[in-house]
Coordinates of C-alpha atoms and ligand atoms in Angstrom, one line a residue:
X665 CA -13.1 -27.4 21.0
X666 CA -16.0 -29.8 21.0
X667 CA -17.7 -31.1 24.2
X668 CA -18.4 -34.8 24.4
X669 CA -22.2 -33.8 24.6
X670 CA -22.1 -32.4 21.0
X671 CA -19.9 -35.1 19.5
X672 CA -21.8 -37.8 17.7
X673 CA -20.6 -41.3 18.0
X674 CA -23.3 -42.7 15.9
X675 CA -25.9 -41.2 13.5
X676 CA -28.7 -43.2 11.9
X677 CA -31.6 -42.1 9.8
X678 CA -34.6 -44.4 10.3
X679 CA -36.8 -43.8 7.2
X680 CA -39.5 -46.2 8.3
X681 CA -40.3 -44.2 11.5
X682 CA -39.0 -40.8 10.1
X683 CA -36.5 -40.3 12.8
X684 CA -32.9 -39.2 13.0
X685 CA -31.1 -40.9 15.9
X686 CA -27.8 -39.7 17.3
X687 CA -25.9 -41.4 19.9
X688 CA -23.6 -38.8 21.6
X689 CA -20.1 -39.3 23.0
X690 CA -21.5 -38.7 26.6
X691 CA -23.8 -41.7 26.2
X692 CA -26.9 -39.7 25.6
X693 CA -29.3 -40.7 22.8
X694 CA -31.6 -38.2 20.9
X695 CA -34.3 -39.0 18.4
X696 CA -35.4 -36.2 16.1
X697 CA -38.6 -36.4 14.0
X698 CA -37.6 -35.6 10.4
X699 CA -40.7 -33.4 10.0
X700 CA -39.2 -31.3 12.9
X701 CA -35.8 -31.2 11.3
X702 CA -37.3 -30.0 8.1
X703 CA -39.3 -27.4 9.8
X704 CA -36.2 -26.1 11.6
X705 CA -34.0 -26.0 8.4
X706 CA -31.3 -23.4 9.2
X707 CA -30.6 -22.2 5.7
X708 CA -31.0 -18.5 4.9
X709 CA -34.0 -19.1 2.7
X710 CA -36.0 -21.1 5.1
X711 CA -35.3 -18.8 7.9
X712 CA -36.5 -15.8 5.9
X713 CA -39.6 -17.9 5.0
X714 CA -40.2 -18.5 8.6
X715 CA -39.7 -14.9 9.7
X716 CA -42.1 -13.8 6.9
X717 CA -44.8 -16.2 8.2
X718 CA -44.5 -15.0 11.7
X719 CA -44.9 -11.3 10.5
X720 CA -47.9 -12.3 8.4
X721 CA -49.6 -14.0 11.3
X722 CA -48.8 -11.1 13.6
X723 CA -50.4 -8.7 11.1
X724 CA -53.4 -11.0 10.7
X725 CA -53.0 -11.3 6.9
X726 CA -52.8 -14.6 5.0
X727 CA -51.0 -15.6 2.0
X728 CA -52.0 -18.5 -0.2
X729 CA -49.4 -21.1 -0.4
X730 CA -49.1 -22.1 -4.0
X731 CA -45.8 -24.1 -3.8
X732 CA -45.7 -27.7 -2.8
X733 CA -45.4 -28.4 0.9
X734 CA -41.8 -29.0 2.0
X735 CA -40.9 -32.7 2.0
X736 CA -39.6 -34.2 5.2
X737 CA -38.5 -37.3 3.3
X738 CA -34.6 -37.8 3.4
X739 CA -32.8 -39.0 0.3
X740 CA -29.3 -38.4 1.6
X741 CA -27.1 -36.9 4.2
X742 CA -23.5 -36.1 4.7
X743 CA -21.2 -34.8 7.5
X744 CA -19.9 -31.3 7.1
X745 CA -16.5 -31.5 8.7
X746 CA -16.8 -32.8 12.3
X747 CA -19.3 -30.4 13.5
X748 CA -22.5 -30.7 11.5
X749 CA -24.7 -32.7 9.2
X750 CA -26.5 -31.8 5.9
X751 CA -29.5 -33.4 4.6
X752 CA -30.9 -33.9 1.1
X753 CA -34.7 -33.6 1.4
X754 CA -37.1 -35.3 -1.0
X755 CA -38.2 -32.0 -2.5
X756 CA -34.6 -31.2 -3.6
X757 CA -33.8 -28.8 -0.8
X758 CA -30.4 -29.4 0.6
X759 CA -28.8 -26.1 1.8
X760 CA -29.4 -26.5 5.5
X761 CA -26.4 -27.3 7.7
X762 CA -27.4 -28.6 11.1
X763 CA -24.5 -28.2 13.6
X764 CA -24.4 -31.0 16.2
X765 CA -24.1 -28.5 19.0
X766 CA -27.5 -27.0 17.9
X767 CA -29.1 -30.3 17.6
X768 CA -27.9 -31.5 21.1
X769 CA -29.4 -28.3 22.6
X770 CA -32.6 -29.0 20.9
X771 CA -32.9 -32.6 22.0
X772 CA -36.5 -33.4 22.2
X773 CA -36.2 -35.8 25.2
X774 CA -37.7 -34.9 28.5
X775 CA -34.4 -34.8 30.4
X776 CA -32.8 -32.2 28.1
X777 CA -36.0 -30.2 27.2
X778 CA -38.9 -31.0 29.6
X779 CA -41.0 -28.3 28.0
X780 CA -40.5 -29.6 24.6
X781 CA -37.6 -29.1 22.0
X782 CA -36.7 -25.4 21.5
X783 CA -36.2 -24.1 18.0
X784 CA -32.9 -25.0 16.5
X785 CA -30.3 -22.1 16.8
X786 CA -27.8 -22.8 14.2
X787 CA -25.5 -19.7 14.9
Ligands
LIG1321 ZN1 -33.7 -24.5 4.0
LIG1322 ZN1 -31.9 -35.5 25.4

């Protein structure tokens, strides 16, 4: 059962200012930077990538990044059932599924998260 605070009434992608805006059923509004969303991609590949980076930083070793940096441009988006949204990023990546409940918990506004948005927890 979905709470009104994780049910979106309206979802808009504003490419000009690189924001995803969600108006929630309880009246709250959230605005997510697309860069941040891209950096939080919850797919298995990106999660492993982030984990590897954390371990490298912890061990003090560095790896040359030879690949193109991930693109935070959005070329498309679609709802996954009623519970999540999936984005098509400009670099062709499209496997990350962002549950609305997780997005709401990571709302970057000062009311929801005065200390800044926590990492997106997708499961
Ligand atoms: Zn990903
Ligand atoms: Zn908020």
